[in-house]
Amino acid sequence: MKTNIKITKIDTKKEIRNDGNFNQMTLFEVDDNISPEDLKNYCSEVKSDYQNGYFQILVFFKKADRARFPDNPLTGMYMEDEDLKNIKASYTINNINGYSKLDYYENNSFESLVQTMDIN
């Protein structure tokens, strides 16, 4: 079992929706070798901290100095190759219908196939 897995919060951005609710994205830095199980456990532990708003999106980057918010609306996620090459995982919570999933990438979201896990 791995110990000392590093997950560091970088920044949070909130966008107000037309219906008065909001979407929020939080950026994190993680160890490049973090396992899907480590991230799944982390997301399960912190899910209760992200129960406000409509969508909560947690994005896990491999390098903090390359982490940034997307140019388009938060729910549109990332489109630029340079961003995708630095994303290790993303966790999406829909607080309206309870949908909650983690998308994990072995290398990054540009080169790797997604492994999707439901988070209860």
XYZ file of N, CA and C in Angstrom:
360
model
N 0.841 -1.195 0.000
C 0.000 0.000 0.000
C 0.881 1.252 0.000
N 0.509 2.200 -0.836
C 1.283 3.437 -0.924
C 0.975 4.336 0.269
N 1.980 5.050 0.686
C 1.780 6.048 1.738
C 2.278 7.388 1.221
N 1.869 8.440 1.904
C 2.303 9.790 1.557
C 1.925 10.200 0.132
N 0.747 9.791 -0.307
C 0.256 10.237 -1.612
C -0.063 11.723 -1.503
N 0.472 12.492 -2.426
C 0.310 13.939 -2.369
C -0.877 14.385 -3.222
N -1.820 15.047 -2.579
C -2.927 15.706 -3.268
C -3.016 17.098 -2.663
N -2.696 18.097 -3.469
C -2.631 19.469 -2.984
C -3.628 20.346 -3.720
N -4.483 21.027 -2.969
C -5.453 21.951 -3.570
C -4.718 23.186 -4.070
N -5.057 23.606 -5.297
C -4.416 24.764 -5.910
C -5.327 25.987 -5.880
N -6.554 25.839 -6.425
C -7.435 27.001 -6.557
C -8.862 26.533 -6.837
N -9.822 27.438 -6.630
C -11.235 27.164 -6.889
C -11.834 28.340 -7.647
N -12.734 28.023 -8.581
C -13.435 29.060 -9.341
C -14.911 28.698 -9.380
N -15.750 29.706 -9.163
C -17.202 29.522 -9.150
C -17.813 30.337 -10.281
N -18.745 29.721 -11.016
C -19.494 30.436 -12.049
C -20.976 30.388 -11.696
N -21.606 31.557 -11.674
C -23.037 31.638 -11.389
C -23.808 31.226 -12.650
N -24.791 30.369 -12.463
C -25.623 29.886 -13.569
C -26.805 30.823 -13.799
N -27.456 30.687 -14.950
C -28.647 31.499 -15.261
C -29.789 31.232 -14.294
N -29.844 30.032 -13.703
C -30.931 29.695 -12.778
C -30.643 30.146 -11.346
N -29.529 30.864 -11.141
C -29.191 31.364 -9.817
C -28.317 30.423 -9.022
N -28.210 29.174 -9.443
C -27.323 28.217 -8.793
C -25.903 28.483 -9.305
N -24.951 27.631 -8.969
C -23.595 27.830 -9.466
C -22.919 26.498 -9.768
N -21.908 26.580 -10.627
C -20.995 25.473 -10.893
C -19.650 25.880 -10.315
N -18.921 24.903 -9.814
C -17.623 25.212 -9.213
C -16.586 24.196 -9.662
N -15.383 24.689 -9.960
C -14.267 23.822 -10.308
C -13.141 24.066 -9.321
N -12.535 22.973 -8.867
C -11.393 23.055 -7.955
C -10.236 22.302 -8.595
N -9.072 22.941 -8.619
C -7.873 22.352 -9.207
C -6.965 21.798 -8.117
N -6.371 20.652 -8.399
C -5.455 19.988 -7.480
C -4.203 19.562 -8.227
N -3.124 19.384 -7.476
C -1.920 18.735 -8.000
C -1.824 17.374 -7.325
N -1.464 16.342 -8.109
C -1.304 14.991 -7.565
C 0.016 14.400 -8.031
N 0.485 13.403 -7.292
C 1.649 12.648 -7.725
C 1.345 11.986 -9.059
N 2.312 11.971 -9.937
C 2.134 11.372 -11.258
C 1.787 9.888 -11.168
N 2.251 9.221 -10.126
C 2.038 7.773 -9.995
C 0.866 7.411 -9.080
N -0.015 8.363 -8.823
C -1.171 8.081 -7.963
C -2.048 7.015 -8.631
N -2.559 6.109 -7.852
C -3.356 5.013 -8.408
C -4.831 5.412 -8.511
N -5.588 4.698 -9.357
C -7.031 4.967 -9.427
C -7.698 4.754 -8.066
N -7.242 3.755 -7.335
C -7.826 3.458 -6.020
C -7.559 4.599 -5.033
N -6.347 5.163 -5.074
C -6.015 6.299 -4.204
C -6.954 7.471 -4.483
N -7.152 7.777 -5.752
C -8.015 8.900 -6.117
C -9.476 8.612 -5.790
N -9.901 7.388 -6.025
C -11.280 7.027 -5.703
C -11.534 7.185 -4.206
N -10.596 6.725 -3.390
C -10.724 6.864 -1.936
C -10.753 8.331 -1.530
N -9.877 9.142 -2.130
C -9.835 10.566 -1.809
C -11.166 11.234 -2.166
N -11.683 10.954 -3.364
C -12.940 11.562 -3.801
C -14.101 11.143 -2.896
N -14.116 9.895 -2.475
C -15.160 9.423 -1.555
C -15.092 10.176 -0.229
N -13.865 10.424 0.240
C -13.676 11.119 1.521
C -14.104 12.583 1.452
N -13.824 13.258 0.343
C -14.088 14.703 0.260
C -15.430 15.055 -0.383
N -16.146 14.071 -0.899
C -17.410 14.330 -1.597
C -18.349 15.204 -0.766
N -18.443 14.952 0.522
C -19.349 15.718 1.386
C -18.948 17.196 1.483
N -17.696 17.523 1.169
C -17.233 18.914 1.196
C -17.712 19.695 -0.026
N -18.254 18.993 -1.022
C -18.627 19.617 -2.292
C -20.106 19.391 -2.604
N -20.961 19.582 -1.608
C -22.395 19.352 -1.776
C -23.174 20.595 -2.165
N -22.524 21.732 -2.280
C -23.196 22.966 -2.674
C -23.124 23.139 -4.185
N -24.053 23.924 -4.715
C -24.033 24.215 -6.137
C -24.650 23.115 -6.973
N -24.597 23.309 -8.266
C -25.144 22.356 -9.224
C -24.064 21.330 -9.564
N -23.053 21.757 -10.305
C -21.920 20.878 -10.607
C -20.720 21.258 -9.766
N -20.043 20.254 -9.246
C -18.735 20.415 -8.629
C -17.779 19.573 -9.472
N -16.719 20.176 -9.941
C -15.753 19.476 -10.781
C -14.382 19.618 -10.132
N -13.763 18.501 -9.797
C -12.426 18.475 -9.231
C -11.490 17.956 -10.314
N -10.465 18.728 -10.644
C -9.537 18.346 -11.704
C -8.161 18.159 -11.078
N -7.559 17.006 -11.359
C -6.281 16.630 -10.768
C -5.181 16.715 -11.829
N -4.279 17.672 -11.620
C -3.178 17.919 -12.551
C -1.894 17.274 -12.051
N -1.010 16.956 -13.001
C 0.280 16.359 -12.654
C 1.290 17.425 -12.230
N 1.127 18.649 -12.729
C 2.057 19.731 -12.392
C 1.274 20.982 -12.032
N 1.499 21.501 -10.843
C 0.757 22.670 -10.368
C 0.998 23.896 -11.241
N 2.214 24.066 -11.733
C 2.516 25.257 -12.521
C 1.866 25.231 -13.904
N 1.291 24.108 -14.271
C 0.570 24.004 -15.549
C -0.943 23.946 -15.356
N -1.388 23.943 -14.123
C -2.829 23.873 -13.846
C -3.463 25.233 -14.121
N -4.607 25.202 -14.787
C -5.342 26.439 -15.054
C -6.798 26.084 -15.302
N -7.654 27.074 -15.218
C -9.072 26.870 -15.496
C -9.290 26.903 -17.009
N -10.309 26.196 -17.504
C -10.568 26.195 -18.949
C -11.024 27.565 -19.436
N -10.811 27.833 -20.726
C -11.216 29.104 -21.326
C -12.723 29.178 -21.512
N -13.356 28.032 -21.750
C -14.802 27.973 -21.941
C -15.470 27.774 -20.576
N -16.791 27.730 -20.503
C -17.436 27.519 -19.193
C -16.897 26.256 -18.506
N -16.910 26.274 -17.192
C -16.339 25.176 -16.413
C -16.882 23.815 -16.826
N -18.180 23.736 -17.091
C -18.770 22.442 -17.441
C -18.373 21.994 -18.840
N -17.814 22.910 -19.658
C -17.312 22.549 -20.981
C -15.974 21.843 -20.898
N -15.359 21.921 -19.744
C -14.076 21.280 -19.455
C -12.970 21.808 -20.364
N -11.965 20.980 -20.568
C -10.740 21.390 -21.258
C -10.729 20.919 -22.700
N -10.200 21.750 -23.587
C -10.108 21.429 -25.005
C -8.673 21.492 -25.522
N -7.801 22.225 -24.857
C -6.441 22.443 -25.341
C -5.544 21.246 -25.026
N -4.748 20.826 -26.018
C -3.848 19.682 -25.843
C -2.928 19.854 -24.643
N -2.399 21.060 -24.451
C -1.458 21.288 -23.346
C -2.113 21.051 -21.990
N -3.397 21.384 -21.862
C -4.120 21.107 -20.621
C -4.339 19.605 -20.478
N -4.829 18.980 -21.554
C -5.151 17.553 -21.510
C -3.933 16.703 -21.168
N -2.753 17.133 -21.597
C -1.520 16.380 -21.330
C -1.109 16.454 -19.867
N -1.692 17.357 -19.097
C -1.339 17.528 -17.683
C -2.434 17.020 -16.736
N -3.566 16.577 -17.262
C -4.680 16.137 -16.411
C -4.586 14.637 -16.144
N -4.497 14.293 -14.872
C -4.426 12.896 -14.438
C -5.817 12.320 -14.204
N -6.742 13.160 -13.729
C -8.098 12.693 -13.438
C -9.028 13.883 -13.282
N -10.332 13.599 -13.393
C -11.337 14.607 -13.072
C -12.497 13.905 -12.377
N -13.051 14.592 -11.407
C -14.161 14.060 -10.620
C -15.322 15.024 -10.748
N -16.462 14.525 -11.235
C -17.644 15.355 -11.461
C -18.759 14.932 -10.523
N -19.334 15.911 -9.830
C -20.465 15.676 -8.932
C -21.626 16.533 -9.438
N -22.762 15.890 -9.698
C -23.987 16.620 -10.018
C -24.832 16.567 -8.753
N -24.896 17.669 -8.030
C -25.621 17.705 -6.757
C -27.138 17.708 -6.924
N -27.637 17.882 -8.139
C -29.074 17.882 -8.366
C -29.607 16.450 -8.480
N -28.906 15.607 -9.248
C -29.396 14.235 -9.430
C -28.544 13.175 -8.728
N -27.463 13.596 -8.044
C -26.650 12.663 -7.274
C -25.596 11.917 -8.073
N -25.494 12.208 -9.372
C -24.498 11.557 -10.221
C -23.097 11.969 -9.772
N -22.189 11.009 -9.671
C -20.850 11.282 -9.167
C -19.884 10.283 -9.794
N -18.931 10.771 -10.601
C -18.000 9.853 -11.252
C -16.593 10.420 -11.311
N -15.637 9.501 -11.257
C -14.222 9.826 -11.378
C -13.730 9.296 -12.718
N -13.111 10.164 -13.508
C -12.447 9.755 -14.749
C -10.946 9.791 -14.493
N -10.308 8.633 -14.604
C -8.879 8.497 -14.313
C -8.148 8.123 -15.605
N -6.951 8.685 -15.771
C -6.131 8.411 -16.949
C -4.767 7.888 -16.499
N -4.364 6.756 -17.064
C -3.090 6.139 -16.686
C -1.931 7.125 -16.845
N -1.866 7.786 -18.002
C -0.806 8.758 -18.231
C -1.374 10.177 -18.143
N -2.311 10.502 -19.053
C -2.980 11.805 -19.031
C -4.220 11.737 -19.911
N -5.027 12.776 -19.873
C -6.306 12.728 -20.590
C -6.159 12.950 -22.093
N -4.957 13.258 -22.561
C -4.709 13.418 -23.988
C -4.355 12.074 -24.632
N -3.525 11.281 -23.933
C -2.973 10.062 -24.514
C -3.647 8.776 -24.039
N -4.272 8.792 -22.880
C -4.751 7.558 -22.257
C -6.254 7.376 -22.401
N -6.677 6.120 -22.423
C -8.099 5.818 -22.371
C -8.606 6.105 -20.970
N -9.840 6.522 -20.884
C -10.421 6.857 -19.579
C -10.844 5.596 -18.851
N -10.633 5.587 -17.535
C -11.179 4.583 -16.645
C -12.192 5.327 -15.775
N -13.472 5.013 -15.925
C -14.518 5.726 -15.187
C -14.998 4.890 -14.014
N -15.087 5.530 -12.842
C -15.540 4.867 -11.627
C -16.627 5.699 -10.984
N -17.717 5.056 -10.614
C -18.768 5.726 -9.852
C -18.304 5.895 -8.409
N -18.635 7.045 -7.829
C -18.299 7.326 -6.433
C -19.616 7.432 -5.653
N -19.777 6.615 -4.641
C -21.004 6.665 -3.824
C -20.847 7.603 -2.660
